[in-house]
PDB file of C-alpha atoms in Angstrom:
ATOM      1  CA  UNK A  12      -0.077  -0.004   0.027  1.00 57.00           C
ATOM      2  CA  UNK A  13       1.086   3.331  -0.781  1.00 74.00           C
ATOM      3  CA  UNK A  14       2.491   5.459   2.183  1.00 92.00           C
ATOM      4  CA  UNK A  15       1.878   8.670   3.984  1.00 95.00           C
ATOM      5  CA  UNK A  16       2.573  11.712   1.824  1.00 96.00           C
ATOM      6  CA  UNK A  17       3.595  14.840   3.158  1.00 97.00           C
ATOM      7  CA  UNK A  18       4.832  18.422   1.689  1.00 96.00           C
ATOM      8  CA  UNK A  19       6.932  20.336   1.479  1.00 97.00           C
ATOM      9  CA  UNK A  20      10.262  18.412   2.564  1.00 95.00           C
ATOM     10  CA  UNK A  21      11.648  21.040   3.956  1.00 96.00           C
ATOM     11  CA  UNK A  22      10.796  24.664   4.811  1.00 97.00           C
ATOM     12  CA  UNK A  23      12.623  27.906   5.786  1.00 98.00           C
ATOM     13  CA  UNK A  24      11.037  31.016   7.129  1.00 97.00           C
ATOM     14  CA  UNK A  25      11.597  34.001   9.425  1.00 97.00           C
ATOM     15  CA  UNK A  26       9.880  34.447  12.595  1.00 96.00           C
ATOM     16  CA  UNK A  27       6.598  36.207  12.428  1.00 97.00           C
ATOM     17  CA  UNK A  28       5.615  34.435   9.128  1.00 97.00           C
ATOM     18  CA  UNK A  29       2.918  31.852   8.424  1.00 97.00           C
ATOM     19  CA  UNK A  30       3.545  28.341   6.954  1.00 98.00           C
ATOM     20  CA  UNK A  31       1.374  25.276   6.097  1.00 98.00           C
ATOM     21  CA  UNK A  32       1.814  21.640   5.864  1.00 98.00           C
ATOM     22  CA  UNK A  33       0.038  19.321   3.861  1.00 97.00           C
ATOM     23  CA  UNK A  34      -0.800  15.288   4.636  1.00 97.00           C
ATOM     24  CA  UNK A  35      -2.089  12.868   2.760  1.00 97.00           C
ATOM     25  CA  UNK A  36      -2.764   9.649   4.741  1.00 95.00           C
ATOM     26  CA  UNK A  37      -2.665   6.137   3.696  1.00 94.00           C
ATOM     27  CA  UNK A  38      -5.938   5.156   1.809  1.00 92.00           C
ATOM     28  CA  UNK A  39      -8.728   3.983   4.186  1.00 90.00           C
ATOM     29  CA  UNK A  40      -7.035   5.161   7.442  1.00 91.00           C
ATOM     30  CA  UNK A  41      -9.651   7.090   9.291  1.00 90.00           C
ATOM     31  CA  UNK A  42      -7.303   8.306  12.082  1.00 91.00           C
ATOM     32  CA  UNK A  43      -4.751  10.924  11.399  1.00 93.00           C
ATOM     33  CA  UNK A  44      -2.144  12.512  13.680  1.00 94.00           C
ATOM     34  CA  UNK A  45       0.007  15.454  13.537  1.00 97.00           C
ATOM     35  CA  UNK A  46       3.561  15.430  15.413  1.00 96.00           C
ATOM     36  CA  UNK A  47       6.131  18.010  16.606  1.00 97.00           C
ATOM     37  CA  UNK A  48       9.913  16.241  16.874  1.00 94.00           C
ATOM     38  CA  UNK A  49      12.436  18.607  18.076  1.00 94.00           C
ATOM     39  CA  UNK A  50      16.040  17.590  17.305  1.00 90.00           C
ATOM     40  CA  UNK A  51      16.890  15.027  20.045  1.00 87.00           C
ATOM     41  CA  UNK A  52      13.370  14.443  21.225  1.00 90.00           C
ATOM     42  CA  UNK A  53      10.585  11.888  20.548  1.00 92.00           C
ATOM     43  CA  UNK A  54       7.821  13.014  18.556  1.00 94.00           C
ATOM     44  CA  UNK A  55       4.980  14.732  20.529  1.00 94.00           C
ATOM     45  CA  UNK A  56       1.559  14.485  19.605  1.00 93.00           C
ATOM     46  CA  UNK A  57       0.062  17.949  18.383  1.00 96.00           C
ATOM     47  CA  UNK A  58      -3.450  16.776  17.193  1.00 95.00           C
ATOM     48  CA  UNK A  59      -5.574  13.665  16.365  1.00 92.00           C
ATOM     49  CA  UNK A  60      -8.226  13.452  14.026  1.00 92.00           C
ATOM     50  CA  UNK A  61     -10.694  10.524  13.524  1.00 89.00           C
ATOM     51  CA  UNK A  62     -12.456  11.033   9.866  1.00 88.00           C
ATOM     52  CA  UNK A  63     -12.959  15.097  10.133  1.00 86.00           C
ATOM     53  CA  UNK A  64     -13.329  15.283  13.776  1.00 90.00           C
ATOM     54  CA  UNK A  65     -10.643  16.114  16.454  1.00 91.00           C
ATOM     55  CA  UNK A  66     -10.089  13.552  19.070  1.00 88.00           C
ATOM     56  CA  UNK A  67      -7.472  15.269  20.913  1.00 88.00           C
ATOM     57  CA  UNK A  68      -5.794  18.661  20.806  1.00 93.00           C
ATOM     58  CA  UNK A  69      -4.647  19.134  24.201  1.00 90.00           C
ATOM     59  CA  UNK A  70      -0.903  19.747  23.386  1.00 91.00           C
ATOM     60  CA  UNK A  71      -1.461  22.168  20.337  1.00 95.00           C
ATOM     61  CA  UNK A  72      -0.501  25.731  20.816  1.00 94.00           C
ATOM     62  CA  UNK A  73      -3.848  27.237  19.889  1.00 94.00           C
ATOM     63  CA  UNK A  74      -2.683  30.362  19.834  1.00 95.00           C
ATOM     64  CA  UNK A  75      -0.725  29.759  16.739  1.00 97.00           C
ATOM     65  CA  UNK A  76      -1.089  26.677  15.378  1.00 97.00           C
ATOM     66  CA  UNK A  77      -4.221  25.566  13.429  1.00 97.00           C
ATOM     67  CA  UNK A  78      -5.135  22.184  11.771  1.00 97.00           C
ATOM     68  CA  UNK A  79      -8.075  20.790   9.953  1.00 96.00           C
ATOM     69  CA  UNK A  80      -9.116  17.635   7.858  1.00 94.00           C
ATOM     70  CA  UNK A  81     -12.274  18.715   6.075  1.00 82.00           C
ATOM     71  CA  UNK A  82     -13.265  16.002   4.175  1.00 87.00           C
ATOM     72  CA  UNK A  83     -11.887  13.368   6.322  1.00 85.00           C
ATOM     73  CA  UNK A  84      -8.920  12.661   4.197  1.00 92.00           C
ATOM     74  CA  UNK A  85      -6.007  15.148   3.590  1.00 96.00           C
ATOM     75  CA  UNK A  86      -4.802  17.446   6.653  1.00 97.00           C
ATOM     76  CA  UNK A  87      -3.098  20.751   6.857  1.00 97.00           C
ATOM     77  CA  UNK A  88      -1.280  21.924   9.977  1.00 98.00           C
ATOM     78  CA  UNK A  89      -0.756  26.054   9.938  1.00 98.00           C
ATOM     79  CA  UNK A  90       1.531  27.969  11.828  1.00 98.00           C
ATOM     80  CA  UNK A  91       0.638  31.705  12.253  1.00 97.00           C
ATOM     81  CA  UNK A  92       2.982  33.432  13.489  1.00 96.00           C
ATOM     82  CA  UNK A  93       5.963  31.270  13.863  1.00 97.00           C
ATOM     83  CA  UNK A  94       8.337  31.567  16.289  1.00 97.00           C
ATOM     84  CA  UNK A  95      12.043  30.259  16.574  1.00 97.00           C
ATOM     85  CA  UNK A  96      10.988  27.431  18.893  1.00 96.00           C
ATOM     86  CA  UNK A  97       8.647  25.982  16.253  1.00 97.00           C
ATOM     87  CA  UNK A  98      11.880  24.739  14.329  1.00 97.00           C
ATOM     88  CA  UNK A  99      11.112  20.742  14.068  1.00 97.00           C
ATOM     89  CA  UNK A 100      10.015  18.254  12.009  1.00 96.00           C
ATOM     90  CA  UNK A 101       6.588  18.069  11.660  1.00 97.00           C
ATOM     91  CA  UNK A 102       5.510  14.205  11.218  1.00 96.00           C
ATOM     92  CA  UNK A 103       1.924  13.106  10.179  1.00 97.00           C
ATOM     93  CA  UNK A 104       1.024   9.348  10.929  1.00 94.00           C
ATOM     94  CA  UNK A 105      -2.280   7.540  10.008  1.00 93.00           C
ATOM     95  CA  UNK A 106      -3.912   4.515  11.267  1.00 90.00           C
ATOM     96  CA  UNK A 107      -6.930   2.376  10.915  1.00 86.00           C
ATOM     97  CA  UNK A 108      -9.771   2.745  13.275  1.00 75.00           C
ATOM     98  CA  UNK A 109     -11.376  -0.183  15.800  1.00 51.00           C
ATOM     99  CA  UNK A 110      -8.374  -2.369  16.943  1.00 51.00           C
ATOM    100  CA  UNK A 111      -5.606  -1.301  14.640  1.00 56.00           C
ATOM    101  CA  UNK A 112      -3.641   0.674  16.466  1.00 71.00           C
ATOM    102  CA  UNK A 113      -0.442   0.684  14.414  1.00 85.00           C
ATOM    103  CA  UNK A 114       0.661   3.989  13.225  1.00 90.00           C
ATOM    104  CA  UNK A 115       2.533   4.631  10.003  1.00 92.00           C
ATOM    105  CA  UNK A 116       4.487   7.749   9.628  1.00 94.00           C
ATOM    106  CA  UNK A 117       4.943  10.050   6.413  1.00 95.00           C
ATOM    107  CA  UNK A 118       8.631  11.260   5.847  1.00 93.00           C
ATOM    108  CA  UNK A 119       8.033  14.835   7.645  1.00 95.00           C
ATOM    109  CA  UNK A 120       8.387  17.949   7.008  1.00 96.00           C
ATOM    110  CA  UNK A 121      11.794  19.914   8.105  1.00 96.00           C
ATOM    111  CA  UNK A 122      10.935  23.614   9.330  1.00 98.00           C
ATOM    112  CA  UNK A 123      13.565  26.260  10.152  1.00 97.00           C
ATOM    113  CA  UNK A 124      12.291  29.219  11.435  1.00 97.00           C
ATOM    114  CA  UNK A 125      14.965  32.062  11.458  1.00 97.00           C
TER     115      UNK A 125
ATOM    116  CA  UNK B  19      -1.089  11.542  30.920  1.00 77.00           C
ATOM    117  CA  UNK B  20       1.375   8.891  30.156  1.00 85.00           C
ATOM    118  CA  UNK B  21       4.901   9.360  30.833  1.00 91.00           C
ATOM    119  CA  UNK B  22       7.538   7.288  29.080  1.00 95.00           C
ATOM    120  CA  UNK B  23      11.308   7.152  30.121  1.00 96.00           C
ATOM    121  CA  UNK B  24      13.823   5.598  28.063  1.00 97.00           C
ATOM    122  CA  UNK B  25      17.437   4.386  28.608  1.00 97.00           C
ATOM    123  CA  UNK B  26      20.217   4.862  27.994  1.00 97.00           C
ATOM    124  CA  UNK B  27      20.180   8.188  25.578  1.00 96.00           C
ATOM    125  CA  UNK B  28      23.042   6.650  23.388  1.00 97.00           C
ATOM    126  CA  UNK B  29      24.469   3.296  22.935  1.00 97.00           C
ATOM    127  CA  UNK B  30      27.386   1.819  20.972  1.00 98.00           C
ATOM    128  CA  UNK B  31      27.974  -1.781  20.748  1.00 97.00           C
ATOM    129  CA  UNK B  32      30.523  -4.058  18.518  1.00 97.00           C
ATOM    130  CA  UNK B  33      29.001  -5.618  15.619  1.00 97.00           C
ATOM    131  CA  UNK B  34      27.797  -8.960  16.692  1.00 97.00           C
ATOM    132  CA  UNK B  35      27.159  -8.220  20.176  1.00 97.00           C
ATOM    133  CA  UNK B  36      23.640  -7.634  21.780  1.00 97.00           C
ATOM    134  CA  UNK B  37      21.797  -4.279  22.322  1.00 98.00           C
ATOM    135  CA  UNK B  38      19.378  -3.806  25.129  1.00 98.00           C
ATOM    136  CA  UNK B  39      17.168  -0.390  25.433  1.00 98.00           C
ATOM    137  CA  UNK B  40      14.661  -0.166  28.294  1.00 98.00           C
ATOM    138  CA  UNK B  41      11.603   1.966  28.743  1.00 98.00           C
ATOM    139  CA  UNK B  42       9.370   2.689  31.653  1.00 97.00           C
ATOM    140  CA  UNK B  43       5.686   4.175  31.511  1.00 97.00           C
ATOM    141  CA  UNK B  44       3.538   5.522  34.183  1.00 95.00           C
ATOM    142  CA  UNK B  45      -0.051   4.774  32.984  1.00 92.00           C
ATOM    143  CA  UNK B  46      -1.073   1.310  34.415  1.00 92.00           C
ATOM    144  CA  UNK B  47      -3.998   1.247  31.786  1.00 89.00           C
ATOM    145  CA  UNK B  48      -1.400   1.338  28.960  1.00 91.00           C
ATOM    146  CA  UNK B  49      -1.811  -1.798  27.098  1.00 90.00           C
ATOM    147  CA  UNK B  50       0.027  -1.697  23.738  1.00 91.00           C
ATOM    148  CA  UNK B  51       3.592  -0.918  23.438  1.00 95.00           C
ATOM    149  CA  UNK B  52       5.529  -0.156  20.105  1.00 95.00           C
ATOM    150  CA  UNK B  53       9.035   0.413  19.027  1.00 97.00           C
ATOM    151  CA  UNK B  54       9.871   2.556  15.912  1.00 96.00           C
ATOM    152  CA  UNK B  55      13.214   2.869  14.646  1.00 97.00           C
ATOM    153  CA  UNK B  56      14.603   6.147  13.003  1.00 94.00           C
ATOM    154  CA  UNK B  57      17.359   6.307  10.535  1.00 93.00           C
ATOM    155  CA  UNK B  58      18.795   9.972  10.024  1.00 89.00           C
ATOM    156  CA  UNK B  59      16.575  12.023   8.347  1.00 86.00           C
ATOM    157  CA  UNK B  60      14.024   9.381   7.482  1.00 89.00           C
ATOM    158  CA  UNK B  61      10.671   8.541   8.852  1.00 91.00           C
ATOM    159  CA  UNK B  62       9.878   6.457  12.010  1.00 92.00           C
ATOM    160  CA  UNK B  63       9.376   2.900  11.013  1.00 94.00           C
ATOM    161  CA  UNK B  64       7.272   0.263  13.279  1.00 94.00           C
ATOM    162  CA  UNK B  65      10.028  -2.706  14.258  1.00 96.00           C
ATOM    163  CA  UNK B  66       8.011  -4.564  16.514  1.00 96.00           C
ATOM    164  CA  UNK B  67       5.287  -4.066  19.127  1.00 94.00           C
ATOM    165  CA  UNK B  68       3.771  -6.151  22.115  1.00 93.00           C
ATOM    166  CA  UNK B  69       0.401  -5.915  23.885  1.00 90.00           C
ATOM    167  CA  UNK B  70      -0.042  -6.168  27.607  1.00 85.00           C
ATOM    168  CA  UNK B  71      -1.329  -9.809  27.289  1.00 84.00           C
ATOM    169  CA  UNK B  72       1.811 -11.301  26.315  1.00 84.00           C
ATOM    170  CA  UNK B  73       5.142 -11.184  27.940  1.00 91.00           C
ATOM    171  CA  UNK B  74       7.539 -11.495  25.127  1.00 94.00           C
ATOM    172  CA  UNK B  75       7.481 -11.556  21.384  1.00 93.00           C
ATOM    173  CA  UNK B  76      10.505 -12.295  18.945  1.00 96.00           C
ATOM    174  CA  UNK B  77      11.089 -11.274  15.225  1.00 94.00           C
ATOM    175  CA  UNK B  78      14.259 -13.012  13.712  1.00 96.00           C
ATOM    176  CA  UNK B  79      17.020 -10.622  15.531  1.00 97.00           C
ATOM    177  CA  UNK B  80      14.618  -8.562  17.735  1.00 98.00           C
ATOM    178  CA  UNK B  81      12.663  -9.126  20.615  1.00 97.00           C
ATOM    179  CA  UNK B  82      10.422  -7.186  23.072  1.00 97.00           C
ATOM    180  CA  UNK B  83       9.728  -8.242  26.587  1.00 97.00           C
ATOM    181  CA  UNK B  84       7.111  -6.703  28.871  1.00 96.00           C
ATOM    182  CA  UNK B  85       6.829  -6.478  32.627  1.00 95.00           C
ATOM    183  CA  UNK B  86       3.321  -5.048  33.291  1.00 93.00           C
ATOM    184  CA  UNK B  87       4.025  -5.104  36.950  1.00 93.00           C
ATOM    185  CA  UNK B  88       7.026  -3.304  37.437  1.00 94.00           C
ATOM    186  CA  UNK B  89       5.733  -1.391  34.088  1.00 95.00           C
ATOM    187  CA  UNK B  90       8.639  -1.818  31.954  1.00 95.00           C
ATOM    188  CA  UNK B  91       9.211  -2.787  28.675  1.00 97.00           C
ATOM    189  CA  UNK B  92      12.819  -3.561  26.820  1.00 98.00           C
ATOM    190  CA  UNK B  93      13.976  -4.010  23.215  1.00 98.00           C
ATOM    191  CA  UNK B  94      16.723  -6.437  22.714  1.00 98.00           C
ATOM    192  CA  UNK B  95      18.589  -6.517  19.181  1.00 98.00           C
ATOM    193  CA  UNK B  96      21.001  -9.753  18.978  1.00 97.00           C
ATOM    194  CA  UNK B  97      23.919 -10.079  16.504  1.00 97.00           C
ATOM    195  CA  UNK B  98      24.040  -6.465  15.923  1.00 98.00           C
ATOM    196  CA  UNK B  99      24.711  -5.221  12.512  1.00 97.00           C
ATOM    197  CA  UNK B 100      25.808  -1.983  11.095  1.00 96.00           C
ATOM    198  CA  UNK B 101      22.623  -1.197   9.541  1.00 96.00           C
ATOM    199  CA  UNK B 102      21.086  -1.724  12.880  1.00 97.00           C
ATOM    200  CA  UNK B 103      22.429   1.889  13.573  1.00 97.00           C
ATOM    201  CA  UNK B 104      19.627   4.410  14.096  1.00 97.00           C
ATOM    202  CA  UNK B 105      17.468   6.101  16.827  1.00 96.00           C
ATOM    203  CA  UNK B 106      15.005   3.808  18.454  1.00 98.00           C
ATOM    204  CA  UNK B 107      12.088   5.170  20.121  1.00 97.00           C
ATOM    205  CA  UNK B 108       9.690   3.313  22.196  1.00 97.00           C
ATOM    206  CA  UNK B 109       5.955   4.336  23.127  1.00 95.00           C
ATOM    207  CA  UNK B 110       2.918   3.665  24.918  1.00 93.00           C
ATOM    208  CA  UNK B 111      -0.689   3.866  24.510  1.00 89.00           C
ATOM    209  CA  UNK B 112      -4.073   2.969  25.720  1.00 84.00           C
ATOM    210  CA  UNK B 113      -5.182   0.949  22.616  1.00 74.00           C
ATOM    211  CA  UNK B 114      -8.925   0.135  22.237  1.00 70.00           C
ATOM    212  CA  UNK B 115      -9.885   3.176  24.133  1.00 67.00           C
ATOM    213  CA  UNK B 116     -10.675   6.340  23.127  1.00 64.00           C
ATOM    214  CA  UNK B 117      -7.293   7.756  24.673  1.00 63.00           C
ATOM    215  CA  UNK B 118      -5.260   5.819  22.597  1.00 71.00           C
ATOM    216  CA  UNK B 119      -2.691   8.322  21.802  1.00 81.00           C
ATOM    217  CA  UNK B 120       0.863   7.247  21.761  1.00 88.00           C
ATOM    218  CA  UNK B 121       3.687   8.810  24.093  1.00 91.00           C
ATOM    219  CA  UNK B 122       7.044   8.345  22.948  1.00 94.00           C
ATOM    220  CA  UNK B 123      10.262   8.163  25.005  1.00 95.00           C
ATOM    221  CA  UNK B 124      13.090  10.610  24.130  1.00 94.00           C
ATOM    222  CA  UNK B 125      14.950   7.951  21.876  1.00 96.00           C
ATOM    223  CA  UNK B 126      18.283   6.004  22.327  1.00 97.00           C
ATOM    224  CA  UNK B 127      20.965   6.344  19.596  1.00 97.00           C
ATOM    225  CA  UNK B 128      22.259   3.357  18.555  1.00 98.00           C
ATOM    226  CA  UNK B 129      25.713   3.036  17.013  1.00 97.00           C
ATOM    227  CA  UNK B 130      26.842  -0.357  15.775  1.00 97.00           C
ATOM    228  CA  UNK B 131      30.862  -0.378  15.512  1.00 95.00           C
ATOM    229  CA  UNK B 132      32.075  -2.728  12.553  1.00 91.00           C
TER     230      UNK B 132
END
């Protein structure tokens, strides 16, 4: 099966600018996750969608981060305005619902905020 | 929430020797424990997982053990090879519940010396 797709792969912006990331999950996967992975750390969940509904966004900095999954398939994650500490790899993952918990990760978007 | 601690942070082994990585978790309701391997600049990939109804699982040179009472689980890699060099992450979640998000450890950088 095709994997999780993400774009862009790399992005360099200046602080206070905005940026958006795109994710296309594995076909048929109802659950989609966005993670932030800071260099040297494990992935940290930002937001989890079940179809087009939000299941968990408790760790999403809502004053600057937003995410949507309007049709229950693709998703976008936006940062506005960006801060230096947002420099990280943003990983998208997907999984089937029900008893399948295995999460499959995309290649990530590496963001550098200058 | 769940807190996963992982040790050691770095591990250097001679090719052919074994490598062991240990993780502890705080939430006694966690019942699913995957291990991910992340090569430099690449996506995390699931290498093995274990559920709380078993104590050990093997897949060729990789094995995982789980001690529910002590709330810790370990990854064992035998006969290490240079291609085993990567960062390994453990994780824990409450699979099957509404709160099945993965909580990751900080990672272990494994270097296999030829």
